[in-house]
Coordinates of C-alpha atoms in Angstrom, one line a residue:
X1 CA 9.5 -22.1 -15.9
X2 CA 6.2 -21.6 -14.2
X3 CA 5.9 -18.1 -12.7
X4 CA 2.4 -18.5 -11.2
X5 CA 2.0 -21.1 -8.4
X6 CA -0.2 -20.7 -5.4
X7 CA 0.2 -22.2 -1.9
X8 CA -2.1 -22.8 1.1
X9 CA -1.8 -19.1 1.8
X10 CA -4.2 -18.4 -1.0
X11 CA -7.7 -19.1 0.2
X12 CA -8.7 -20.6 -3.1
X13 CA -5.8 -23.1 -3.2
X14 CA -6.2 -26.6 -2.0
X15 CA -4.6 -27.7 1.3
X16 CA -2.4 -30.1 -0.7
X17 CA -0.4 -27.0 -1.9
X18 CA 2.3 -27.3 0.8
X19 CA 6.0 -26.4 0.3
X20 CA 7.6 -29.8 -0.1
X21 CA 4.6 -31.1 -2.1
X22 CA 5.0 -28.2 -4.7
X23 CA 8.8 -28.8 -4.9
X24 CA 8.3 -32.6 -5.4
X25 CA 5.7 -32.1 -8.1
X26 CA 8.0 -29.6 -10.0
X27 CA 10.9 -32.0 -9.9
X28 CA 8.7 -34.8 -11.1
X29 CA 7.5 -32.6 -14.0
X30 CA 11.0 -31.4 -15.0
X31 CA 10.3 -27.8 -14.2
X32 CA 13.4 -25.7 -13.3
X33 CA 12.1 -22.3 -12.2
X34 CA 8.9 -21.3 -10.4
X35 CA 7.5 -18.2 -8.7
X36 CA 5.3 -18.5 -5.6
X37 CA 2.6 -16.0 -6.3
X38 CA -0.1 -16.1 -3.6
X39 CA -3.0 -13.6 -3.7
X40 CA -1.6 -10.3 -2.3
X41 CA 1.0 -12.1 -0.2
X42 CA 4.6 -13.4 -0.4
X43 CA 4.9 -15.0 3.0
X44 CA 5.0 -18.6 1.8
X45 CA 7.8 -18.0 -0.6
X46 CA 10.2 -18.6 2.3
X47 CA 8.8 -22.1 2.9
X48 CA 9.1 -23.2 -0.7
X49 CA 12.6 -21.7 -1.1
X50 CA 13.7 -23.6 1.9
X51 CA 12.0 -26.8 0.7
X52 CA 13.9 -26.5 -2.6
X53 CA 17.4 -26.1 -1.0
X54 CA 20.0 -28.4 -2.5
X55 CA 17.5 -29.4 -5.2
X56 CA 17.5 -28.4 -8.9
X57 CA 14.7 -26.0 -8.6
X58 CA 14.9 -22.2 -8.5
X59 CA 12.1 -20.5 -6.5
X60 CA 11.4 -16.8 -7.0
X61 CA 9.3 -14.9 -4.4
X62 CA 6.3 -13.2 -5.9
X63 CA 2.7 -11.9 -5.3
X64 CA -0.4 -11.9 -7.4
X65 CA -1.7 -8.5 -6.6
X66 CA -5.4 -7.6 -7.2
X67 CA -5.8 -3.9 -8.0
X68 CA -8.6 -1.5 -7.3
X69 CA -10.0 -2.3 -10.7
X70 CA -9.8 -6.1 -9.9
X71 CA -6.9 -6.6 -12.3
X72 CA -4.3 -9.3 -11.4
X73 CA -0.6 -8.6 -11.8
X74 CA 2.3 -11.0 -11.1
X75 CA 4.9 -9.1 -9.1
X76 CA 8.3 -11.0 -8.9
X77 CA 11.3 -10.1 -6.8
X78 CA 14.9 -11.0 -6.6
X79 CA 15.0 -11.5 -2.8
X80 CA 12.6 -12.4 -0.1
X81 CA 13.4 -9.1 1.6
X82 CA 12.3 -7.1 -1.4
X83 CA 9.1 -9.3 -1.7
X84 CA 8.3 -8.8 2.0
X85 CA 8.8 -5.0 1.7
X86 CA 6.4 -5.0 -1.3
X87 CA 4.0 -7.1 0.7
X88 CA 4.0 -4.5 3.4
X89 CA 3.0 -1.9 0.8
X90 CA 0.2 -4.2 -0.4
X91 CA -1.1 -5.0 3.1
X92 CA -1.2 -1.3 4.0
X93 CA -3.8 -1.0 1.2
X94 CA -6.0 -4.0 2.1
X95 CA -9.4 -3.3 3.5
X96 CA -9.9 -4.7 7.1
X97 CA -12.2 -7.5 5.9
X98 CA -12.0 -10.6 7.9
X99 CA -11.5 -13.9 6.1
X100 CA -14.3 -16.6 6.4
X101 CA -12.5 -19.9 6.0
X102 CA -15.8 -21.7 5.5
X103 CA -16.6 -19.4 2.5
X104 CA -13.2 -18.6 1.0
X105 CA -10.8 -21.2 2.4
X106 CA -7.9 -21.1 4.9
X107 CA -5.0 -18.7 4.6
X108 CA -2.0 -20.5 6.1
X109 CA 1.6 -19.4 6.5
X110 CA 3.7 -22.5 6.7
X111 CA 7.4 -23.6 7.0
X112 CA 9.3 -25.9 4.6
X113 CA 7.9 -29.0 6.5
X114 CA 4.3 -27.7 6.2
X115 CA 4.0 -26.8 9.9
X116 CA 1.5 -24.0 10.3
X117 CA 3.1 -20.9 11.6
X118 CA 0.2 -18.4 11.3
X119 CA -3.3 -18.1 9.9
X120 CA -3.8 -14.7 8.2
X121 CA -7.1 -13.2 9.3
X122 CA -7.5 -10.4 6.8
X123 CA -9.1 -11.6 3.5
X124 CA -6.4 -11.7 0.9
X125 CA -8.8 -12.3 -2.0
X126 CA -9.7 -8.7 -2.6
X127 CA -8.6 -5.6 -4.5
X128 CA -6.2 -3.3 -2.7
X129 CA -6.6 0.5 -2.6
X130 CA -4.2 1.1 -5.6
X131 CA -4.7 1.1 -9.3
X132 CA -3.1 -1.4 -11.6
X133 CA -0.8 1.4 -12.8
X134 CA 0.2 2.0 -9.2
X135 CA 0.9 -1.7 -8.7
X136 CA 3.1 -1.9 -11.8
X137 CA 5.0 1.3 -11.0
X138 CA 5.7 0.2 -7.3
X139 CA 6.9 -3.2 -8.5
X140 CA 9.3 -1.6 -11.0
X141 CA 10.5 1.0 -8.6
X142 CA 11.4 -1.8 -6.1
X143 CA 13.4 -3.6 -8.8
X144 CA 10.7 -6.3 -9.5
X145 CA 9.3 -7.9 -12.6
X146 CA 5.7 -7.0 -13.5
X147 CA 3.6 -9.4 -15.6
X148 CA 0.0 -8.9 -16.4
X149 CA -1.7 -12.1 -15.3
X150 CA -4.0 -14.3 -17.5
X151 CA -5.0 -11.5 -19.9
X152 CA -7.2 -13.9 -21.9
X153 CA -9.7 -14.4 -19.0
X154 CA -13.1 -12.7 -18.8
X155 CA -12.4 -11.5 -15.3
X156 CA -9.5 -10.2 -13.2
X157 CA -7.5 -9.4 -16.4
X158 CA -6.2 -6.2 -17.9
X159 CA -7.9 -6.8 -21.3
X160 CA -11.2 -7.7 -19.7
X161 CA -11.4 -4.6 -17.6
X162 CA -9.6 -1.9 -19.6
X163 CA -10.0 -3.3 -23.1
X164 CA -6.6 -3.1 -24.7
X165 CA -2.9 -2.8 -24.0
X166 CA -0.8 0.2 -24.9
X167 CA 2.7 0.5 -26.3
X168 CA 5.5 1.4 -23.9
X169 CA 3.7 0.1 -20.8
X170 CA 6.1 -0.4 -17.9
X171 CA 5.6 -4.2 -17.8
X172 CA 7.9 -7.1 -18.5
X173 CA 5.5 -9.6 -20.0
X174 CA 2.0 -10.8 -20.3
X175 CA 0.7 -14.2 -19.2
X176 CA -1.7 -16.4 -21.1
X177 CA -3.6 -19.2 -19.4
X178 CA -2.4 -22.7 -19.6
X179 CA -5.9 -23.9 -20.6
X180 CA -5.7 -22.2 -24.0
X181 CA -5.3 -24.4 -27.1
X182 CA -2.5 -23.5 -29.6
X183 CA -5.0 -21.9 -31.9
X184 CA -6.6 -19.8 -29.1
X185 CA -3.2 -18.7 -27.9
X186 CA -2.3 -17.4 -31.4
X187 CA -5.5 -15.4 -31.4
X188 CA -4.6 -13.8 -28.1
X189 CA -1.0 -13.2 -29.3
X190 CA -2.4 -10.6 -31.7
X191 CA -3.9 -8.6 -28.8
X192 CA -0.8 -8.2 -26.7
X193 CA 1.4 -6.2 -29.1
X194 CA 5.1 -7.0 -28.9
X195 CA 5.3 -7.9 -25.2
X196 CA 6.9 -11.2 -24.2
X197 CA 4.3 -13.9 -23.6
X198 CA 4.5 -16.6 -20.9
X199 CA 2.3 -19.6 -20.1
X200 CA 1.8 -20.5 -16.5
X201 CA -0.2 -23.0 -14.6
X202 CA -1.8 -20.6 -12.1
X203 CA -1.7 -23.8 -9.9
X204 CA -4.2 -24.1 -7.1
X205 CA -3.8 -27.9 -6.8
X206 CA -0.8 -30.1 -7.4
X207 CA -2.1 -31.6 -10.6
X208 CA -2.2 -28.1 -12.2
X209 CA 1.6 -28.1 -12.1
X210 CA 2.6 -29.7 -15.4
X211 CA 5.5 -29.3 -17.8
X212 CA 3.1 -28.6 -20.6
X213 CA 1.6 -25.7 -18.6
X214 CA 5.0 -23.9 -18.3
X215 CA 7.2 -21.7 -20.6
X216 CA 10.4 -22.9 -22.2
X217 CA 13.2 -20.3 -21.7
X218 CA 16.8 -19.9 -22.8
X219 CA 19.1 -18.8 -20.0
X220 CA 22.7 -18.8 -19.0
X221 CA 21.7 -19.6 -15.5
X222 CA 18.3 -20.0 -13.6
X223 CA 18.2 -16.7 -11.9
X224 CA 16.0 -13.6 -11.4
X225 CA 18.3 -11.5 -13.6
X226 CA 18.4 -14.0 -16.4
X227 CA 14.6 -14.3 -16.4
X228 CA 14.4 -10.5 -16.7
X229 CA 16.9 -10.6 -19.5
X230 CA 14.9 -13.3 -21.3
X231 CA 11.7 -11.4 -21.1
X232 CA 13.4 -8.5 -22.7
X233 CA 15.4 -10.6 -25.2
X234 CA 18.8 -9.5 -24.0
X235 CA 22.1 -11.2 -24.8
X236 CA 20.6 -14.3 -26.5
X237 CA 18.3 -15.0 -23.5
X238 CA 14.7 -15.3 -24.5
X239 CA 11.4 -17.1 -23.9
X240 CA 10.2 -19.6 -26.5
X241 CA 6.6 -19.6 -27.7
X242 CA 4.9 -21.8 -25.1
X243 CA 2.6 -23.6 -27.5
X244 CA 5.3 -24.9 -29.8

C-alpha cells in the first residue's frame, strides 16, 4: 500500500498526476491500495476512485492537512462523504489567500478522464487555523485514520517542529519517507516509540509511485477497516517493516 499520493489538485504536483495515469502506474508497479492525499483537500479522491473501478486497486479518500504549526498529517477516511465533510472543516479554517499558479502551480479538480471540473482559487499549500492536536482529534472523531506524515523530514513534520512523540497519542501510525535508506530508517524507528511505521511515496510525479516506496501489509481484504486493524496489529493483520 501507498497511503500518500498527490494529484493535480496539489499545487506542487506535476500535471501528469491525473486519475487514470495514477491508477495505471499503480497497476504497473503491483500496488494494491493507495490513499489520495492532496494538500488540505479530498476532492480528487472521487476521480481516482472512479478511474480504478473494476480494477484491482483500492483507493481510499484522504487529505494531507497542514496545521497551524506547519505539521503535516495524513487523514484517511472510509467514505468519500466522510472525507468531504472533513474537507469542509479544513476549508473553513483556511486563510483567504488566493493561489498564484505561476508561483505555486495549478489546483485542478478533475474527473476520472482528467477533464477539468474546477480550479480551486484559495491557496491549499498553507497551514489552517487549527493545531496538529485539533487535526488529529477531528480526524478520529469522524472515524478516520490519522498518520503523522514524513516525521524524518526537517520541515513540515511533527518531530522537526515539536521535538518528540509522546506515548498514548491518538494516532494510528507514523510515516517515514521513501527516500530513506534501510540504515537511516532503523535510526528513525528508535524515535517513534511503538507506533506502527509506514513507508509512502508522497508522490508528486508518476515516477515517484514505485513498489519499493510502498508498505507491505497483511490483510484479509483490501479495505479501510483492515488497514486500520493492521496499523493496530489486530487479528493477525499487520504491517511489515517496509525496508525488509
